[in-house]
mmCIF file of C-alpha atoms in Angstrom:
data_model
loop_
_atom_site.group_PDB
_atom_site.id
_atom_site.type_symbol
_atom_site.label_atom_id
_atom_site.label_comp_id
_atom_site.label_asym_id
_atom_site.label_seq_id
_atom_site.Cartn_x
_atom_site.Cartn_y
_atom_site.Cartn_z
ATOM 1 C CA MET A 331 -37.212 -15.081 28.354
ATOM 2 C CA GLN A 332 -39.683 -17.131 30.214
ATOM 3 C CA LYS A 333 -42.687 -15.485 31.802
ATOM 4 C CA ILE A 334 -45.557 -16.306 33.752
ATOM 5 C CA THR A 335 -49.389 -15.860 34.063
ATOM 6 C CA ILE A 336 -50.612 -13.873 37.079
ATOM 7 C CA ALA A 337 -54.266 -14.190 37.822
ATOM 8 C CA VAL A 338 -55.800 -11.481 40.131
ATOM 9 C CA ASP A 339 -59.349 -12.477 41.618
ATOM 10 C CA GLY A 340 -61.597 -10.830 44.242
ATOM 11 C CA TYR A 341 -64.213 -8.827 45.070
ATOM 12 C CA SER A 342 -64.985 -5.389 43.496
ATOM 13 C CA SER A 343 -63.283 -2.277 44.616
ATOM 14 C CA CYS A 344 -60.481 -4.286 46.350
ATOM 15 C CA GLY A 345 -57.844 -2.663 44.156
ATOM 16 C CA LYS A 346 -57.576 -5.378 41.579
ATOM 17 C CA SER A 347 -57.521 -3.297 38.585
ATOM 18 C CA THR A 348 -55.206 -0.696 39.778
ATOM 19 C CA THR A 349 -52.819 -2.975 41.406
ATOM 20 C CA ALA A 350 -52.867 -5.498 38.313
ATOM 21 C CA LYS A 351 -52.164 -2.551 35.917
ATOM 22 C CA ARG A 352 -49.168 -1.331 38.142
ATOM 23 C CA VAL A 353 -47.747 -4.830 38.341
ATOM 24 C CA ALA A 354 -47.983 -5.454 34.876
ATOM 25 C CA LYS A 355 -46.200 -2.170 33.969
ATOM 26 C CA LYS A 356 -43.269 -2.886 36.568
ATOM 27 C CA LEU A 357 -42.786 -6.325 35.326
ATOM 28 C CA GLY A 358 -43.207 -5.348 31.524
ATOM 29 C CA TYR A 359 -46.066 -7.649 31.211
ATOM 30 C CA SER A 360 -49.444 -7.114 29.461
ATOM 31 C CA TYR A 361 -52.589 -6.080 31.271
ATOM 32 C CA ILE A 362 -56.054 -7.385 30.721
ATOM 33 C CA ASP A 363 -59.122 -6.029 32.546
ATOM 34 C CA THR A 364 -61.676 -8.740 32.329
ATOM 35 C CA GLY A 365 -64.119 -6.805 34.322
ATOM 36 C CA ALA A 366 -63.977 -3.973 31.435
ATOM 37 C CA MET A 367 -64.822 -6.727 29.137
ATOM 38 C CA TYR A 368 -68.121 -7.570 30.922
ATOM 39 C CA ARG A 369 -68.846 -4.043 31.517
ATOM 40 C CA SER A 370 -68.531 -3.219 27.775
ATOM 41 C CA VAL A 371 -70.690 -6.240 27.029
ATOM 42 C CA THR A 372 -73.183 -4.771 29.548
ATOM 43 C CA LEU A 373 -73.168 -1.436 27.783
ATOM 44 C CA TYR A 374 -73.859 -2.949 24.527
ATOM 45 C CA PHE A 375 -76.649 -5.012 25.675
ATOM 46 C CA LEU A 376 -78.312 -1.933 27.367
ATOM 47 C CA GLU A 377 -77.720 0.406 24.022
ATOM 48 C CA HIS A 378 -79.300 -2.390 21.955
ATOM 49 C CA HIS A 379 -82.034 -3.491 24.293
ATOM 50 C CA VAL A 380 -80.935 -7.143 24.533
ATOM 51 C CA THR A 381 -83.261 -9.075 26.606
ATOM 52 C CA LEU A 382 -81.167 -11.192 29.110
ATOM 53 C CA THR A 383 -83.523 -14.081 29.410
ATOM 54 C CA ASN A 384 -83.556 -14.545 25.491
ATOM 55 C CA GLU A 385 -80.617 -16.886 24.536
ATOM 56 C CA LYS A 386 -80.957 -16.272 20.851
ATOM 57 C CA GLU A 387 -80.865 -12.357 21.270
ATOM 58 C CA VAL A 388 -78.067 -12.718 23.720
ATOM 59 C CA GLU A 389 -75.953 -15.072 21.332
ATOM 60 C CA LYS A 390 -76.810 -12.858 18.285
ATOM 61 C CA ALA A 391 -75.559 -9.670 20.184
ATOM 62 C CA LEU A 392 -72.324 -11.426 21.375
ATOM 63 C CA GLU A 393 -71.458 -12.269 17.449
ATOM 64 C CA ASN A 394 -71.442 -8.419 17.046
ATOM 65 C CA ILE A 395 -69.165 -7.482 20.055
ATOM 66 C CA HIS A 396 -65.445 -7.146 19.547
ATOM 67 C CA ILE A 397 -63.456 -5.603 22.726
ATOM 68 C CA GLU A 398 -59.757 -4.582 22.674
ATOM 69 C CA PHE A 399 -57.588 -2.631 24.828
ATOM 70 C CA ARG A 400 -55.402 0.249 23.533
ATOM 71 C CA ARG A 401 -53.102 2.431 25.364
ATOM 72 C CA ASN A 402 -53.525 6.224 25.402
ATOM 73 C CA PRO A 403 -50.196 7.855 23.851
ATOM 74 C CA GLY A 404 -51.109 11.006 26.035
ATOM 75 C CA ASP A 405 -51.552 9.585 29.510
ATOM 76 C CA GLY A 406 -50.360 5.895 29.118
ATOM 77 C CA ARG A 407 -53.753 4.960 30.130
ATOM 78 C CA ASN A 408 -55.070 1.299 29.128
ATOM 79 C CA GLU A 409 -58.585 2.233 27.536
ATOM 80 C CA THR A 410 -61.148 -0.145 26.660
ATOM 81 C CA CYS A 411 -62.568 -0.117 23.149
ATOM 82 C CA LEU A 412 -65.931 -1.580 22.210
ATOM 83 C CA ASN A 413 -66.249 -2.175 18.418
ATOM 84 C CA GLY A 414 -63.608 0.551 17.831
ATOM 85 C CA LEU A 415 -65.279 3.120 20.261
ATOM 86 C CA ASN A 416 -63.382 4.222 23.394
ATOM 87 C CA VAL A 417 -65.915 3.423 25.907
ATOM 88 C CA GLU A 418 -63.566 3.531 29.107
ATOM 89 C CA ASP A 419 -65.402 6.373 30.992
ATOM 90 C CA GLU A 420 -68.934 5.215 30.051
ATOM 91 C CA ILE A 421 -68.397 1.668 31.382
ATOM 92 C CA ARG A 422 -67.277 2.904 34.641
ATOM 93 C CA LYS A 423 -70.537 4.542 35.516
ATOM 94 C CA LEU A 424 -72.738 3.333 38.423
ATOM 95 C CA TYR A 425 -75.553 2.492 35.986
ATOM 96 C CA ILE A 426 -73.176 -0.263 34.288
ATOM 97 C CA ALA A 427 -71.994 -1.421 37.823
ATOM 98 C CA ASN A 428 -75.708 -2.114 38.848
ATOM 99 C CA GLN A 429 -76.208 -4.525 35.532
ATOM 100 C CA VAL A 430 -72.845 -6.099 35.047
ATOM 101 C CA SER A 431 -73.313 -8.989 37.674
ATOM 102 C CA GLU A 432 -76.409 -10.046 36.086
ATOM 103 C CA VAL A 433 -74.947 -9.928 32.572
ATOM 104 C CA SER A 434 -71.803 -11.688 33.462
ATOM 105 C CA ALA A 435 -73.793 -14.432 35.208
ATOM 106 C CA ILE A 436 -75.338 -15.556 31.712
ATOM 107 C CA ALA A 437 -73.338 -18.628 30.553
ATOM 108 C CA ALA A 438 -73.126 -17.556 26.890
ATOM 109 C CA VAL A 439 -71.501 -14.202 27.862
ATOM 110 C CA ARG A 440 -68.907 -15.964 30.055
ATOM 111 C CA HIS A 441 -68.117 -18.518 27.470
ATOM 112 C CA ALA A 442 -67.593 -15.834 24.819
ATOM 113 C CA MET A 443 -65.441 -13.658 26.932
ATOM 114 C CA VAL A 444 -63.235 -16.431 28.784
ATOM 115 C CA ALA A 445 -62.513 -17.700 24.974
ATOM 116 C CA GLN A 446 -61.162 -14.008 24.167
ATOM 117 C CA GLN A 447 -59.359 -13.829 27.450
ATOM 118 C CA ARG A 448 -57.697 -17.186 26.858
ATOM 119 C CA ARG A 449 -56.525 -16.032 23.341
ATOM 120 C CA MET A 450 -54.972 -12.775 24.949
ATOM 121 C CA GLY A 451 -53.250 -14.491 27.358
ATOM 122 C CA ARG A 452 -51.922 -17.684 25.687
ATOM 123 C CA LYS A 453 -48.322 -16.364 25.443
ATOM 124 C CA LYS A 454 -48.099 -15.637 28.942
ATOM 125 C CA GLY A 455 -46.327 -12.444 30.458
ATOM 126 C CA VAL A 456 -49.800 -11.320 31.287
ATOM 127 C CA VAL A 457 -51.425 -9.991 34.395
ATOM 128 C CA MET A 458 -55.189 -10.471 34.268
ATOM 129 C CA ASP A 459 -57.619 -9.614 36.848
ATOM 130 C CA GLY A 460 -61.258 -10.643 37.400
ATOM 131 C CA ARG A 461 -63.508 -13.159 39.336
ATOM 132 C CA ASP A 462 -62.743 -16.379 37.759
ATOM 133 C CA ILE A 463 -59.192 -16.093 36.152
ATOM 134 C CA GLY A 464 -57.469 -18.520 38.502
ATOM 135 C CA THR A 465 -60.487 -20.994 38.633
ATOM 136 C CA VAL A 466 -61.694 -21.019 35.174
ATOM 137 C CA VAL A 467 -59.607 -18.994 32.670
ATOM 138 C CA PHE A 468 -56.229 -19.879 33.739
ATOM 139 C CA PRO A 469 -56.336 -22.621 36.387
ATOM 140 C CA ASP A 470 -52.715 -23.358 35.638
ATOM 141 C CA ALA A 471 -51.622 -19.670 36.264
ATOM 142 C CA GLU A 472 -48.115 -19.897 38.098
ATOM 143 C CA LEU A 473 -49.522 -17.140 40.397
ATOM 144 C CA LYS A 474 -53.174 -16.728 41.734
ATOM 145 C CA ILE A 475 -54.003 -13.941 43.900
ATOM 146 C CA PHE A 476 -57.510 -13.491 45.620
ATOM 147 C CA MET A 477 -58.044 -9.881 46.882
ATOM 148 C CA THR A 478 -60.467 -9.038 49.470
ATOM 149 C CA ALA A 479 -61.543 -6.008 51.903
ATOM 150 C CA ASP A 480 -64.113 -4.647 54.050
ATOM 151 C CA PRO A 481 -67.348 -3.759 52.255
ATOM 152 C CA ILE A 482 -67.438 -0.336 53.755
ATOM 153 C CA ILE A 483 -64.091 0.279 52.896
ATOM 154 C CA ARG A 484 -64.655 -0.759 49.482
ATOM 155 C CA ALA A 485 -67.845 1.403 49.253
ATOM 156 C CA ASN A 486 -65.667 4.356 50.268
ATOM 157 C CA ARG A 487 -63.223 3.755 47.793
ATOM 158 C CA ARG A 488 -65.829 3.212 45.117
ATOM 159 C CA GLN A 489 -67.350 6.593 46.205
ATOM 160 C CA ILE A 490 -64.107 8.385 45.811
ATOM 161 C CA GLU A 491 -63.519 6.862 42.453
ATOM 162 C CA LEU A 492 -67.066 8.015 41.155
ATOM 163 C CA ALA A 493 -66.522 11.395 42.485
ATOM 164 C CA GLU A 494 -63.342 11.763 40.755
ATOM 165 C CA ARG A 495 -64.930 11.157 37.477
ATOM 166 C CA GLY A 496 -67.839 13.700 38.476
ATOM 167 C CA ASP A 497 -70.353 11.353 39.585
ATOM 168 C CA LEU A 498 -71.543 12.090 43.148
ATOM 169 C CA VAL A 499 -73.229 9.076 44.508
ATOM 170 C CA ASP A 500 -74.507 8.363 48.313
ATOM 171 C CA LEU A 501 -72.583 5.848 50.141
ATOM 172 C CA GLU A 502 -75.678 3.793 50.928
ATOM 173 C CA GLU A 503 -76.375 3.431 47.492
ATOM 174 C CA ILE A 504 -72.836 2.125 46.741
ATOM 175 C CA ILE A 505 -73.044 -0.299 49.958
ATOM 176 C CA GLU A 506 -76.096 -1.786 48.203
ATOM 177 C CA ASN A 507 -74.685 -2.067 44.751
ATOM 178 C CA ILE A 508 -71.650 -3.820 46.385
ATOM 179 C CA ARG A 509 -73.586 -6.216 48.495
ATOM 180 C CA LYS A 510 -75.854 -6.999 45.445
ATOM 181 C CA ARG A 511 -72.757 -7.596 43.209
ATOM 182 C CA ASP A 512 -71.115 -10.027 45.911
ATOM 183 C CA LEU A 513 -74.189 -11.927 46.205
ATOM 184 C CA ILE A 514 -74.658 -12.622 42.431
ATOM 185 C CA ASP A 515 -70.935 -13.006 41.759
ATOM 186 C CA THR A 516 -70.570 -15.652 44.586
ATOM 187 C CA THR A 517 -73.863 -17.633 44.080
ATOM 188 C CA ARG A 518 -74.171 -17.498 40.093
ATOM 189 C CA LYS A 519 -74.305 -21.172 38.566
ATOM 190 C CA GLU A 520 -71.669 -20.100 35.904
ATOM 191 C CA SER A 521 -68.237 -19.554 37.173
ATOM 192 C CA PRO A 522 -68.989 -18.274 40.828
ATOM 193 C CA LEU A 523 -66.356 -16.127 42.578
ATOM 194 C CA ARG A 524 -64.504 -18.096 44.702
ATOM 195 C CA LYS A 525 -60.938 -18.431 45.673
ATOM 196 C CA ALA A 526 -58.923 -21.015 44.086
ATOM 197 C CA ASP A 527 -57.356 -23.641 46.357
ATOM 198 C CA ASP A 528 -53.782 -22.827 45.674
ATOM 199 C CA ALA A 529 -54.504 -18.938 45.489
ATOM 200 C CA ILE A 530 -52.720 -16.376 47.865
ATOM 201 C CA GLU A 531 -55.246 -14.201 49.706
ATOM 202 C CA VAL A 532 -54.400 -10.670 50.193
ATOM 203 C CA ASP A 533 -56.743 -8.307 52.275
ATOM 204 C CA THR A 534 -56.233 -4.843 51.071
ATOM 205 C CA SER A 535 -58.494 -3.085 53.765
ATOM 206 C CA TYR A 536 -55.486 -1.118 55.307
ATOM 207 C CA MET A 537 -52.968 -1.525 52.430
ATOM 208 C CA THR A 538 -51.973 1.265 50.371
ATOM 209 C CA LEU A 539 -51.727 1.039 46.847
ATOM 210 C CA ASP A 540 -47.901 0.914 46.790
ATOM 211 C CA GLU A 541 -47.901 -1.917 49.245
ATOM 212 C CA GLN A 542 -50.625 -4.048 47.259
ATOM 213 C CA VAL A 543 -48.238 -3.642 44.357
ATOM 214 C CA ASP A 544 -45.163 -4.392 46.226
ATOM 215 C CA VAL A 545 -46.579 -7.729 47.741
ATOM 216 C CA VAL A 546 -47.935 -8.898 44.294
ATOM 217 C CA CYS A 547 -44.544 -8.171 42.740
ATOM 218 C CA LEU A 548 -42.860 -10.057 45.425
ATOM 219 C CA LEU A 549 -45.041 -13.102 44.969
ATOM 220 C CA ALA A 550 -44.383 -12.850 41.454
ATOM 221 C CA ASP A 551 -40.842 -12.996 41.851
ATOM 222 C CA GLU A 552 -41.044 -16.265 43.918
ATOM 223 C CA ALA A 553 -43.457 -17.946 41.332
ATOM 224 C CA PHE A 554 -41.040 -17.094 38.738
ATOM 225 C CA SER A 555 -38.214 -18.501 40.650
ATOM 226 C CA ARG A 556 -40.220 -21.670 41.308
ATOM 227 C CA LYS A 557 -40.892 -22.082 37.631
ATOM 228 C CA LEU A 558 -37.258 -21.778 36.671
ATOM 229 C CA GLN A 559 -36.267 -24.392 39.302
ATOM 230 C CA LYS A 560 -39.035 -26.848 37.788
ATOM 231 C CA SER A 561 -37.543 -26.144 34.409
ATOM 232 C CA GLY A 562 -34.034 -26.654 35.571
ATOM 233 C CA GLN A 563 -32.594 -23.402 34.617
#
């Protein structure tokens, strides 16, 4: 059975990852959280004191980084493993969020992660979310979504998410983190965050999670139908 590739790009805390996970589950597709991959690299760099401006140090460190996703048999959660160790909870902490945009702006890091992402998605039937999926990783994806939302709403969502993990963080600190990440992500030289010309923008500011999932699934059905028509089936 033919399948498509669904690329979900956009700003942080717009609901990309949660929506992408649920869409993948609903369609029976694989889900790949590229943001978790960059967070994992950030964690490794911090733990091994890698100097971000030292190209040789960065490249050597990347050779020792292996990232994979495993499904937790207990709760069905998709968990990120760095060199065999479950780091799902650690990479979601604010100290990682404060550094990840700088790490992901490094050309060598992006090249290494994009290569891994393309290998993961070459058989199609994947939902992949990030910031350059529709523009760089899979420019030929049959469906490209670009998610956005009001920055204050995004900060509120992030605060709730952190609180659920036991991290109580002041809203102003989160707003500052979001603004900093947006600036770095949209102005970096290597694969900046931007909406692909053929992407469909979805503003999630006042949408429930279920509504987000329904919209993407509907668009996926339409994209799949177009693919079948082109193939003459």
